PDB file of C-alpha atoms in Angstrom:
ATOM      1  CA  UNK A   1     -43.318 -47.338 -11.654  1.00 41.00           C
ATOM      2  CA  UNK A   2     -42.724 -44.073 -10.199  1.00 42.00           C
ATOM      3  CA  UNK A   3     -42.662 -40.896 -11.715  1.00 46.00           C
ATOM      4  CA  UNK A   4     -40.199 -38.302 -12.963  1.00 51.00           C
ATOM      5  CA  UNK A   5     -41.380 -34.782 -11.076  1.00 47.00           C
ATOM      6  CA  UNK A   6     -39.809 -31.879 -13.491  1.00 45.00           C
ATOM      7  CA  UNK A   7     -38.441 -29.087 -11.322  1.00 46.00           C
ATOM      8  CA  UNK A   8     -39.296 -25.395 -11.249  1.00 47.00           C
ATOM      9  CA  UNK A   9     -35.833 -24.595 -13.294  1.00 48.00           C
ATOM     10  CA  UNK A  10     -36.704 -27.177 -16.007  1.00 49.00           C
ATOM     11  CA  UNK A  11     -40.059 -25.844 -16.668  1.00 53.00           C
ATOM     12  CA  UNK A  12     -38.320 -22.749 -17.204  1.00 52.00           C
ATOM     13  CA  UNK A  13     -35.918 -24.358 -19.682  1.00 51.00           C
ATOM     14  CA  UNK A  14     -38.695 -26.007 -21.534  1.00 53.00           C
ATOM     15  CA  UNK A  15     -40.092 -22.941 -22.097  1.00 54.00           C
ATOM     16  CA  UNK A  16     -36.686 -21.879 -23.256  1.00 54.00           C
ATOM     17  CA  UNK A  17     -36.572 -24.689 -26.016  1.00 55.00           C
ATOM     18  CA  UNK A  18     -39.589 -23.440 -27.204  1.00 52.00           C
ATOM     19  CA  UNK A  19     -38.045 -19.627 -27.586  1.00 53.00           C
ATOM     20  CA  UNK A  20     -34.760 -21.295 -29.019  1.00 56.00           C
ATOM     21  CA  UNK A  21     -36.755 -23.277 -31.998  1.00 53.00           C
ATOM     22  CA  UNK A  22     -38.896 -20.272 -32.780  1.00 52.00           C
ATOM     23  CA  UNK A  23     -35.476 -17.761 -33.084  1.00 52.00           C
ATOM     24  CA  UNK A  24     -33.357 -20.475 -34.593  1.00 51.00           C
ATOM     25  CA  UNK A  25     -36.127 -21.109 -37.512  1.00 51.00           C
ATOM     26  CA  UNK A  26     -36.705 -17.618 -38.006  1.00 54.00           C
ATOM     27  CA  UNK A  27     -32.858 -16.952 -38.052  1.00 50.00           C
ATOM     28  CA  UNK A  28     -31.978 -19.781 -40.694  1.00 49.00           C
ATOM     29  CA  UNK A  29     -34.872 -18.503 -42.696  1.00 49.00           C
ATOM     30  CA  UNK A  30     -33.448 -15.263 -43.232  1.00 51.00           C
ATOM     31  CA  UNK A  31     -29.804 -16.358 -43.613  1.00 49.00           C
ATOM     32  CA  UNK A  32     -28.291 -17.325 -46.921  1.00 48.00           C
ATOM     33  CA  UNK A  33     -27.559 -20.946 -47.588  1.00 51.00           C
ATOM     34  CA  UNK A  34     -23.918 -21.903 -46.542  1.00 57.00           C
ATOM     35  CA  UNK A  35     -21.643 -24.109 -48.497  1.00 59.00           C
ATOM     36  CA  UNK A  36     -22.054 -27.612 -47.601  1.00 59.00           C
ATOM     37  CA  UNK A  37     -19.934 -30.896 -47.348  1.00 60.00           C
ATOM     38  CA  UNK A  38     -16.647 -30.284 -45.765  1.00 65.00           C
ATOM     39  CA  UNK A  39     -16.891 -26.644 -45.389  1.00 77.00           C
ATOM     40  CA  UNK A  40     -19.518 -27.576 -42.200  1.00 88.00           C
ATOM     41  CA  UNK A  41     -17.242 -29.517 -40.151  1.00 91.00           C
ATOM     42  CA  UNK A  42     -16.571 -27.023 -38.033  1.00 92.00           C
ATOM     43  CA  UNK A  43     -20.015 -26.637 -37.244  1.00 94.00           C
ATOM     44  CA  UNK A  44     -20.032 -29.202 -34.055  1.00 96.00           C
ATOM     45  CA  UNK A  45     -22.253 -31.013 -31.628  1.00 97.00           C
ATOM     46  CA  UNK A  46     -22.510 -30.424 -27.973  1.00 98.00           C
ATOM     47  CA  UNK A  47     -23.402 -33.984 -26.516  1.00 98.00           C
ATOM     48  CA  UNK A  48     -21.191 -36.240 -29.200  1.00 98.00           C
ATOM     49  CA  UNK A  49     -18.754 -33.901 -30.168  1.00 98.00           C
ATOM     50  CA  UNK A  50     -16.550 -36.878 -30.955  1.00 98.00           C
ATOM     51  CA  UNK A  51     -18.713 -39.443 -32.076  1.00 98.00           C
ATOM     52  CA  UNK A  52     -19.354 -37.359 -35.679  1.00 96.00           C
ATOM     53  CA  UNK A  53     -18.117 -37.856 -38.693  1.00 95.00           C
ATOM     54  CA  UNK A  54     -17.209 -34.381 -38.771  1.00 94.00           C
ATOM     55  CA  UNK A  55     -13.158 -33.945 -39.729  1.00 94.00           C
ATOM     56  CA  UNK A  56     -11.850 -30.106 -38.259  1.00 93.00           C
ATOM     57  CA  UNK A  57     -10.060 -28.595 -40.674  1.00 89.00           C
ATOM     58  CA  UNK A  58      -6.870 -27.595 -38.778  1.00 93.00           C
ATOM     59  CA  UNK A  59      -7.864 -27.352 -34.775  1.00 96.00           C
ATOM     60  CA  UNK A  60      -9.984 -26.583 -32.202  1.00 97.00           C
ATOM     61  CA  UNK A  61      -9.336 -25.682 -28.817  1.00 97.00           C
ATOM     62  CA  UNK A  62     -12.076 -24.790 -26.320  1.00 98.00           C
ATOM     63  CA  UNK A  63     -12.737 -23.976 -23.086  1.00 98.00           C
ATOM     64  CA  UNK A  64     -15.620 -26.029 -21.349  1.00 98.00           C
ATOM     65  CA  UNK A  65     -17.601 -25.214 -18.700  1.00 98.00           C
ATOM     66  CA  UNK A  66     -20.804 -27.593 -17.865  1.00 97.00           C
ATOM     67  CA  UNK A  67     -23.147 -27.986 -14.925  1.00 97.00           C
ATOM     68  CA  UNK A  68     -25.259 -30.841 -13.901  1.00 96.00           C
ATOM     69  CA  UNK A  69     -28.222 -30.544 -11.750  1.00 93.00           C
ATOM     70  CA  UNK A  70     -28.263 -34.482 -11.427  1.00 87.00           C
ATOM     71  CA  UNK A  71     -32.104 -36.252 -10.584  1.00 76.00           C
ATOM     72  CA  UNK A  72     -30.675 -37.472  -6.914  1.00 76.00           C
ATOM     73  CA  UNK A  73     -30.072 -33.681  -5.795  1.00 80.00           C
ATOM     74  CA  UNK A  74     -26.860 -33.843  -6.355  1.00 89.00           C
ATOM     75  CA  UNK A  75     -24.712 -31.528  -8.643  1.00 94.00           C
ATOM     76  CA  UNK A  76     -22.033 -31.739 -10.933  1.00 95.00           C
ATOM     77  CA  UNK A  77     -19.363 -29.085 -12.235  1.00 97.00           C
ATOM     78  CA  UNK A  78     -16.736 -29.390 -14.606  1.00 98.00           C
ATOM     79  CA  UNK A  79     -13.944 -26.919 -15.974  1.00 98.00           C
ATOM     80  CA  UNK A  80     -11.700 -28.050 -18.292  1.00 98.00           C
ATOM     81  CA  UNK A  81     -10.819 -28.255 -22.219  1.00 98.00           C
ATOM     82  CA  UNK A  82     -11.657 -30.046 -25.335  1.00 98.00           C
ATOM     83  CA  UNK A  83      -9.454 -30.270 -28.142  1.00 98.00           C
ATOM     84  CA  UNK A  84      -9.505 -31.722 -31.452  1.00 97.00           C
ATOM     85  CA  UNK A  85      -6.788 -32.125 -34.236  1.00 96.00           C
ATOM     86  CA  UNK A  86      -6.935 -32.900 -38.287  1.00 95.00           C
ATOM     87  CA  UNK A  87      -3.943 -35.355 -38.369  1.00 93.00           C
ATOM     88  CA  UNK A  88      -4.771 -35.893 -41.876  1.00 85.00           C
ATOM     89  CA  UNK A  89      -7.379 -35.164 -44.414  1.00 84.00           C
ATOM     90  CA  UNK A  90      -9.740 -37.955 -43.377  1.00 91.00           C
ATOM     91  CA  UNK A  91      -8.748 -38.234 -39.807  1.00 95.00           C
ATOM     92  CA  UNK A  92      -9.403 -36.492 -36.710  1.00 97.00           C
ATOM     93  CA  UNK A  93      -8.132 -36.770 -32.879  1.00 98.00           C
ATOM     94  CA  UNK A  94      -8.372 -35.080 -29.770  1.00 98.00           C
ATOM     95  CA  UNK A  95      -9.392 -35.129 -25.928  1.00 98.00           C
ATOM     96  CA  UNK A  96     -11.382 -33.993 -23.239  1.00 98.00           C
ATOM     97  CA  UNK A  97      -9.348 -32.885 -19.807  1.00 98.00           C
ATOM     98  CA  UNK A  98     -10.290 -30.944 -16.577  1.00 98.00           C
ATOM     99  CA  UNK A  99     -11.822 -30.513 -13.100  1.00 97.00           C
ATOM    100  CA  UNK A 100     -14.874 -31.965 -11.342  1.00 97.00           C
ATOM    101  CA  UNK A 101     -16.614 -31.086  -8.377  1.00 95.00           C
ATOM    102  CA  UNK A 102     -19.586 -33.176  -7.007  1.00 92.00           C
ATOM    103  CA  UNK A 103     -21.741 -31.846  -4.629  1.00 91.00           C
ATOM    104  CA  UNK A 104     -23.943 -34.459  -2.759  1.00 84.00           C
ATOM    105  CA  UNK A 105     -25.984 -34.600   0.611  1.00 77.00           C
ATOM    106  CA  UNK A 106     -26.356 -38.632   1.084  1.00 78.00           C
ATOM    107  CA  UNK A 107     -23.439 -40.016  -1.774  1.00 74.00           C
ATOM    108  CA  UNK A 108     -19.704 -39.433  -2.597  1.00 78.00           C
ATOM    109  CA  UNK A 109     -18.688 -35.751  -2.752  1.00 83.00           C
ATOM    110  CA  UNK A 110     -15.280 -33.438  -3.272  1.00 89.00           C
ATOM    111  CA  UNK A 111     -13.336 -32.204  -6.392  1.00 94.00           C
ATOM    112  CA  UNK A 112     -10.240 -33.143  -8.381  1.00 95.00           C
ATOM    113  CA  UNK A 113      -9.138 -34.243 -12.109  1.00 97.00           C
ATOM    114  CA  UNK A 114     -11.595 -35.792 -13.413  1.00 97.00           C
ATOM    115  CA  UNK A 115     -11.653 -38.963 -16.046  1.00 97.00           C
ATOM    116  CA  UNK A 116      -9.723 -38.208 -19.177  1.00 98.00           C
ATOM    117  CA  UNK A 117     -11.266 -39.080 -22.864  1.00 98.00           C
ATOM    118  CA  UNK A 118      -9.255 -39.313 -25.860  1.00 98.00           C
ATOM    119  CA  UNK A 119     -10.444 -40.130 -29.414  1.00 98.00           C
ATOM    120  CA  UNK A 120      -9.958 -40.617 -32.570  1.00 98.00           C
ATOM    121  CA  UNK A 121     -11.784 -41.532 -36.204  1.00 98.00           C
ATOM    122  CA  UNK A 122     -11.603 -41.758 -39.650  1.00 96.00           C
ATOM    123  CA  UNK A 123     -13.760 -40.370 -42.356  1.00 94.00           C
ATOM    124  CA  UNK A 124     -14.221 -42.829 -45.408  1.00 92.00           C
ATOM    125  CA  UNK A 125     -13.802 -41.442 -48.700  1.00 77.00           C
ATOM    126  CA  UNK A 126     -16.475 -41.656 -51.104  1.00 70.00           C
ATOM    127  CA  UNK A 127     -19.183 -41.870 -48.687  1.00 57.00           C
ATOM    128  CA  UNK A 128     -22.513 -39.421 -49.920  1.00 60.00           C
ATOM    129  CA  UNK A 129     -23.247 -38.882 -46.516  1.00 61.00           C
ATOM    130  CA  UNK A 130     -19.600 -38.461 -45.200  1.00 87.00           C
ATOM    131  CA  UNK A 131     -19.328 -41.384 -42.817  1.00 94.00           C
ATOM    132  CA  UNK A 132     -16.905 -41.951 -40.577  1.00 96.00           C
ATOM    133  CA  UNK A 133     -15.480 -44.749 -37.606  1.00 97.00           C
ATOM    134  CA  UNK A 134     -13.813 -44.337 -34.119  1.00 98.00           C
ATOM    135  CA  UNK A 135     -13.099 -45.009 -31.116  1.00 98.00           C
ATOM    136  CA  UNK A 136     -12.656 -43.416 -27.691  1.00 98.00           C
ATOM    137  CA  UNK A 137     -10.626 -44.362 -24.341  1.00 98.00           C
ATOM    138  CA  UNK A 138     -12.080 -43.428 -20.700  1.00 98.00           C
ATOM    139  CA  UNK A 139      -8.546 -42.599 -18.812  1.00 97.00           C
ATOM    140  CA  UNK A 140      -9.901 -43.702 -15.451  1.00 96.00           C
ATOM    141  CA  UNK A 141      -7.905 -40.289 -13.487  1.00 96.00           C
ATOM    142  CA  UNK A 142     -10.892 -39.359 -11.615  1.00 94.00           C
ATOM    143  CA  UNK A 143     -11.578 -40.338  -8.171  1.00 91.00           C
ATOM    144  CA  UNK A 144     -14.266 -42.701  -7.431  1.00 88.00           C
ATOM    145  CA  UNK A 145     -14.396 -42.292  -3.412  1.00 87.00           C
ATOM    146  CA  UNK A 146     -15.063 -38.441  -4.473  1.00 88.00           C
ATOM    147  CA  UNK A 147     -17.352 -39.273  -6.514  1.00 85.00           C
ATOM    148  CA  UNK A 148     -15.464 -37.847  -9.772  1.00 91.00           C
ATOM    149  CA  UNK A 149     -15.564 -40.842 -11.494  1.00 90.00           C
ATOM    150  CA  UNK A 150     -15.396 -45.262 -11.554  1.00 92.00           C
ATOM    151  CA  UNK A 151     -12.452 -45.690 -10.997  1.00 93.00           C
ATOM    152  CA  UNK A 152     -12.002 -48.144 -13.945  1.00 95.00           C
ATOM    153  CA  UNK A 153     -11.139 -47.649 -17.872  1.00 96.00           C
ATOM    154  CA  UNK A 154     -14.140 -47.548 -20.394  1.00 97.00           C
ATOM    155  CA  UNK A 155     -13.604 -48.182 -24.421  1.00 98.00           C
ATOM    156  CA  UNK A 156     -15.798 -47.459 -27.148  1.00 98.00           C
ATOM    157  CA  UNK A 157     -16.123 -47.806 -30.642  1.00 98.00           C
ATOM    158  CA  UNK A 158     -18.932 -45.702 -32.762  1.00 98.00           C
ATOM    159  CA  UNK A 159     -20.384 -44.990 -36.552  1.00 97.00           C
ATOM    160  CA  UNK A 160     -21.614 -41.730 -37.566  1.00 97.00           C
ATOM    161  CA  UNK A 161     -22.589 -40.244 -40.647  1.00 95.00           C
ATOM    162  CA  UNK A 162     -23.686 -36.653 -41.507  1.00 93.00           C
ATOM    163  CA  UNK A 163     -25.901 -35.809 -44.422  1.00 91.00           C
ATOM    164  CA  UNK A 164     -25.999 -32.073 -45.574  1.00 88.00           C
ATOM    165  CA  UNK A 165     -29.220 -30.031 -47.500  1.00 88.00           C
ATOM    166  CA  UNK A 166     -29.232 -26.398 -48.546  1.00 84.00           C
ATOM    167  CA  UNK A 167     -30.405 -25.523 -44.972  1.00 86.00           C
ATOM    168  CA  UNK A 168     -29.720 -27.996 -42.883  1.00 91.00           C
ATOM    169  CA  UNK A 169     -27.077 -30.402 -41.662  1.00 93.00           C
ATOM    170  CA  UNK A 170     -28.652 -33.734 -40.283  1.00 94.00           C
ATOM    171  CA  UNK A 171     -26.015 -35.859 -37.875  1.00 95.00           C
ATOM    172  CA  UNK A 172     -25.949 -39.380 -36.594  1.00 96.00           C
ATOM    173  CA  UNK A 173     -24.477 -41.784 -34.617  1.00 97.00           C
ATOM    174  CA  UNK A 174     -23.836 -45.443 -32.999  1.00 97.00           C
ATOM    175  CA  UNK A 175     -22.263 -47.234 -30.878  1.00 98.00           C
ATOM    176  CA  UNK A 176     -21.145 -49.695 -28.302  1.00 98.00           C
ATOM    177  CA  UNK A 177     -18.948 -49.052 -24.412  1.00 98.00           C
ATOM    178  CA  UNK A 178     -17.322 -51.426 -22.504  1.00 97.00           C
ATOM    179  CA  UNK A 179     -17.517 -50.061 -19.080  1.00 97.00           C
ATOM    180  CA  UNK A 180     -14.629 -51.013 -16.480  1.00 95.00           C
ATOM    181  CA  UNK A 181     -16.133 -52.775 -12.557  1.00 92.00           C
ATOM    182  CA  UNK A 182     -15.639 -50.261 -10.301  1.00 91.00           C
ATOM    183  CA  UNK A 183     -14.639 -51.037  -6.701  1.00 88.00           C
ATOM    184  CA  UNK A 184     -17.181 -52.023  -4.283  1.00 86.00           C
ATOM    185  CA  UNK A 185     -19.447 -50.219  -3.070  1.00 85.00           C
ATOM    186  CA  UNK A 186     -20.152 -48.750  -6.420  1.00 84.00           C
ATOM    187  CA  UNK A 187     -22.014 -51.448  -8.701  1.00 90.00           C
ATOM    188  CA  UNK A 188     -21.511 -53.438 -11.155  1.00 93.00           C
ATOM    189  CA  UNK A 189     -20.790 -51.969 -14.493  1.00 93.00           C
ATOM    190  CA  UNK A 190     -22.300 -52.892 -17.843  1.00 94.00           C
ATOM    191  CA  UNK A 191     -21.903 -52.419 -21.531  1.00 96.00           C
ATOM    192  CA  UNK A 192     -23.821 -50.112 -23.029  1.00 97.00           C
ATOM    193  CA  UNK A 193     -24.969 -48.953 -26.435  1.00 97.00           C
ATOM    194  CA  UNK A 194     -25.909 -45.501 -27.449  1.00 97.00           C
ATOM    195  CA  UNK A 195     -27.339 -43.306 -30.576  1.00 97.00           C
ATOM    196  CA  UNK A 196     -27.782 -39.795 -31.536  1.00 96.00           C
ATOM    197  CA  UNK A 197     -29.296 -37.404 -33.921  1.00 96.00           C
ATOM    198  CA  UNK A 198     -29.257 -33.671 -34.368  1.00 96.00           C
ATOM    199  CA  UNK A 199     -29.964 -30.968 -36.644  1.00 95.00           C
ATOM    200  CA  UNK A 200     -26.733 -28.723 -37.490  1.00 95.00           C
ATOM    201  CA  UNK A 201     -28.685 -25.206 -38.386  1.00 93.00           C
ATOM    202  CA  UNK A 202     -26.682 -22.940 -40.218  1.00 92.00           C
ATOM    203  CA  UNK A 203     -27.839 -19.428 -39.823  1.00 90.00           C
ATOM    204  CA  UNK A 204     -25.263 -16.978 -40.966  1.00 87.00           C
ATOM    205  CA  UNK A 205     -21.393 -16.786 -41.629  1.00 87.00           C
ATOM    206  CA  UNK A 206     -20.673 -18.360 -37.937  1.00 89.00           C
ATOM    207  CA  UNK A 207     -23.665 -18.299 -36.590  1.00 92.00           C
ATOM    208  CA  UNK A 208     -25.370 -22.264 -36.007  1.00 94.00           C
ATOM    209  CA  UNK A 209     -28.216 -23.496 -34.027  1.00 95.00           C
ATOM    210  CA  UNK A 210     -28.311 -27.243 -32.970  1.00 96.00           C
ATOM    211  CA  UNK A 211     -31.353 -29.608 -32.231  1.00 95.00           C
ATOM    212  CA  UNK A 212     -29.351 -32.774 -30.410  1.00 96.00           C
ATOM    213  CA  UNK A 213     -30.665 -36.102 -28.959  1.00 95.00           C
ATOM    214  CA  UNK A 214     -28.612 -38.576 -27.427  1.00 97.00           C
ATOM    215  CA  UNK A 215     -29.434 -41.851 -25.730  1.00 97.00           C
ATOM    216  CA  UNK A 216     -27.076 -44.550 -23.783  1.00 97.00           C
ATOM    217  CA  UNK A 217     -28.335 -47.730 -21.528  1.00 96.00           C
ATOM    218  CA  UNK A 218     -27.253 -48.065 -18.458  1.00 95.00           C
ATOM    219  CA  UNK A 219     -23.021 -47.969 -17.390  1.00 94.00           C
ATOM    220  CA  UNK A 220     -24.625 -48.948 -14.212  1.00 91.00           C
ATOM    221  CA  UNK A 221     -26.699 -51.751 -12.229  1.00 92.00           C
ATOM    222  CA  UNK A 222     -29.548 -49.139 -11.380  1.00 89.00           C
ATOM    223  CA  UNK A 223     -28.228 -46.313 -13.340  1.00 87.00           C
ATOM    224  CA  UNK A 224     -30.844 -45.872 -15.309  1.00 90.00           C
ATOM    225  CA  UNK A 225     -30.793 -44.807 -19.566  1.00 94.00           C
ATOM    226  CA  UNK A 226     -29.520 -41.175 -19.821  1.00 96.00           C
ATOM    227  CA  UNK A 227     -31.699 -39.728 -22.876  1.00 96.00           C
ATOM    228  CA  UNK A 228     -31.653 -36.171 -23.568  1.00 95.00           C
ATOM    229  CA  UNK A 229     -32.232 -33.152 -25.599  1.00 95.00           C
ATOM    230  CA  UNK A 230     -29.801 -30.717 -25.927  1.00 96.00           C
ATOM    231  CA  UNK A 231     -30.000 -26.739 -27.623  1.00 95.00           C
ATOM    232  CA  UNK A 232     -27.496 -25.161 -28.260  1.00 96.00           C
ATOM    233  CA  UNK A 233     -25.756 -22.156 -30.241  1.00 95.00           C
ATOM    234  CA  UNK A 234     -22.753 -21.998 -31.629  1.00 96.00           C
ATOM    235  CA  UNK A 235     -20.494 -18.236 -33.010  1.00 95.00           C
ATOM    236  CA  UNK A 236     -17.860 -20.397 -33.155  1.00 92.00           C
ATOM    237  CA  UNK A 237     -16.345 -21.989 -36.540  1.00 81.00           C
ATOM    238  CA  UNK A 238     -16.651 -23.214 -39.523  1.00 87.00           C
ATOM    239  CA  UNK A 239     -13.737 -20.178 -40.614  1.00 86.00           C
ATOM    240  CA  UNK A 240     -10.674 -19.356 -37.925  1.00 91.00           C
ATOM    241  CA  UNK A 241     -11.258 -17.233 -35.074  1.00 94.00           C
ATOM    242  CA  UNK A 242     -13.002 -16.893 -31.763  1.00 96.00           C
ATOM    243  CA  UNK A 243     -16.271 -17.612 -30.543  1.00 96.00           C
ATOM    244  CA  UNK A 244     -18.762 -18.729 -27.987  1.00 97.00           C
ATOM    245  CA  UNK A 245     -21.035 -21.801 -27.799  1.00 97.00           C
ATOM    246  CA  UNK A 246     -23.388 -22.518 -25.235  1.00 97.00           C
ATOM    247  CA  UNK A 247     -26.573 -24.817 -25.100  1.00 97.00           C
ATOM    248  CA  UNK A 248     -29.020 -26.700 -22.372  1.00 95.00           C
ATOM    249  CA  UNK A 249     -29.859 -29.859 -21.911  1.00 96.00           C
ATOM    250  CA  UNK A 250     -33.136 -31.806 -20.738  1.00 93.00           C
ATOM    251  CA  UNK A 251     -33.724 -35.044 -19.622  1.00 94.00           C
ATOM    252  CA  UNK A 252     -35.361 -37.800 -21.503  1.00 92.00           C
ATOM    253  CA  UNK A 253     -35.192 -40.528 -19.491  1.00 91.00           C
ATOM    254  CA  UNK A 254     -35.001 -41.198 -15.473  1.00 87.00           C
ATOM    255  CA  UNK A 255     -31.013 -41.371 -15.724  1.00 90.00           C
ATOM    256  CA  UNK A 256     -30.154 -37.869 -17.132  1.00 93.00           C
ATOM    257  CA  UNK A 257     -29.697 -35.019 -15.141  1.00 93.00           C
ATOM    258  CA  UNK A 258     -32.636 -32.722 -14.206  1.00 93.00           C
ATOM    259  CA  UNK A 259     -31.097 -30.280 -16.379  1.00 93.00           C
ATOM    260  CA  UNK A 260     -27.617 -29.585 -17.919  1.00 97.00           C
ATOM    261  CA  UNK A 261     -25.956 -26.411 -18.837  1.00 97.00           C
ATOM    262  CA  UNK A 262     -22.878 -25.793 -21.359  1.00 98.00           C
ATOM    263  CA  UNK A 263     -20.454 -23.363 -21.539  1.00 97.00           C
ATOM    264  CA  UNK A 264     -17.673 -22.722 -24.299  1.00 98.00           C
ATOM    265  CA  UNK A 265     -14.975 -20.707 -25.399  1.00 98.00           C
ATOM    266  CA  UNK A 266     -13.226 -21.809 -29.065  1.00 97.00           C
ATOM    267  CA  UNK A 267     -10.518 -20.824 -30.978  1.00 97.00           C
ATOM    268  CA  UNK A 268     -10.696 -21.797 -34.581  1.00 95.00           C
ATOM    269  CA  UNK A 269      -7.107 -22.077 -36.662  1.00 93.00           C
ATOM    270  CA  UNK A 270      -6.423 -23.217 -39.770  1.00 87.00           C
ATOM    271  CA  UNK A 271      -9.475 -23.474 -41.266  1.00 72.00           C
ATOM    272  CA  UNK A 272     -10.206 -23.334 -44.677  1.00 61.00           C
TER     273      UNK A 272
END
């Protein structure tokens, strides 16, 4: 079985992580406690920003930037936006849009639109832990000879609950993909399950740290699981306005990237 070899640049995240959990206790010490229940939903997640159970109240539009430095060599940007939208008190849609470039000395390479994800759930009322269901289309717009993407339309459907304390916000979720065959010579795809957990930090008015960890099997035939733990920060939301969020991500397991790193800009409106 070989062995995962972590670069120089991860070691340097790593020790990162360890200067993000020692601010963000120290911060949420001193803060106050926020209000709980719905007045957190605005208070999102980096990896599974749609698979929550979290319902915005009003909308959010932001401005993504990420970067993959993928375990091949290869590298990954994308530019785009992500958008969600209350379309009711208990339900919540939006989508993910933009550009991708892949960079790659011995595989598929170039730039264009890549795939297209839109979503949507539903929070069920009466639920102590505010649960919610969804489900989420892959818009196959991407270019596989590129590299940008399959090719082929994914579908998923997920569970997620959140559960909030006086100084913490603890997130989860399920569920299941059905992942389109790509064209030869691309393999085959499969379907694939995934799970996730995070601590939502609240440390001030906007201010929130989050502790994420994701896991999916294989999309596929020699993919590998992508597993990985994500830190982040957040000055954007729960209450209307602008703000930043940004966070990095470190691989778990032999199919995430080396390291990941997220960018956004978010506007806020009618929040409560």
């Amino acid at each position: 079985m070989s062995q995962r070899t972590v670069p120089g640049p991860a070691a340097a995240l790593f020790l990162a992580a360890i200067l993000f959990l020692s601010a963000a206790s120290s911060l949420a010490a001193q803060a106050p406690a926020p209000p709980e229940g719905e007045a957190r939903d605005g208070r999102r997640l980096f990896q599974r920003f749609a698979e929550d159970s979290a319902i915005i109240p009003g909308g959010w539009i932001e401005g993504v930037f990420n970067y993959d430095n993928e375990a091949d060599g290869a590298q990954r940007f994308f530019a785009g936006g992500q958008f969600a939208f209350q379309l009711g008190e208990q339900v919540e849609a939006g989508l993910r849009l933009g550009w991708a470039k892949q960079d790659s000395d011995d595989g598929p390479h170039g730039s264009g639109l890549d795939d297209i994800d839109v979503y949507g759930k539903f929070r069920f009322r009466g639920t102590g832990g505010r649960c919610a269901a969804g489900g989420l289309v892959k818009i196959a717009t991407g270019d596989e000879e590129q590299g940008i993407g399959t090719g082929a339309t994914d579908v998923e459907g997920f569970f997620a609950c959140r559960g909030d304390f006086a100084a913490v916000t603890l997130a989860g979720n399920l569920g299941a993909r059905y992942n389109g065959d790509p064209d030869p010579p691309l393999p085959q795809a499969n379907a694939s399950m995934l799970a996730g957990g995070a601590l939502i930090i609240p440390a001030g008015a906007r201010t929130t740290f989050v502790i994420e960890a994701t896991w999916e099997s294989e999309r596929l035939d020699g993919a590998g699981s992508d597993a990985r733990l994500t830190l982040g920060y957040s000055g954007a939301g729960p209450e209307e306005g602008f703000g930043f969020r940004g966070a990095i991500a470190l691989p778990l397991a032999d199919g995430a990237p080396d390291y990941e790193v997220l960018f956004g800009a978010v506007w806020v409106y009618g929040a409560r």
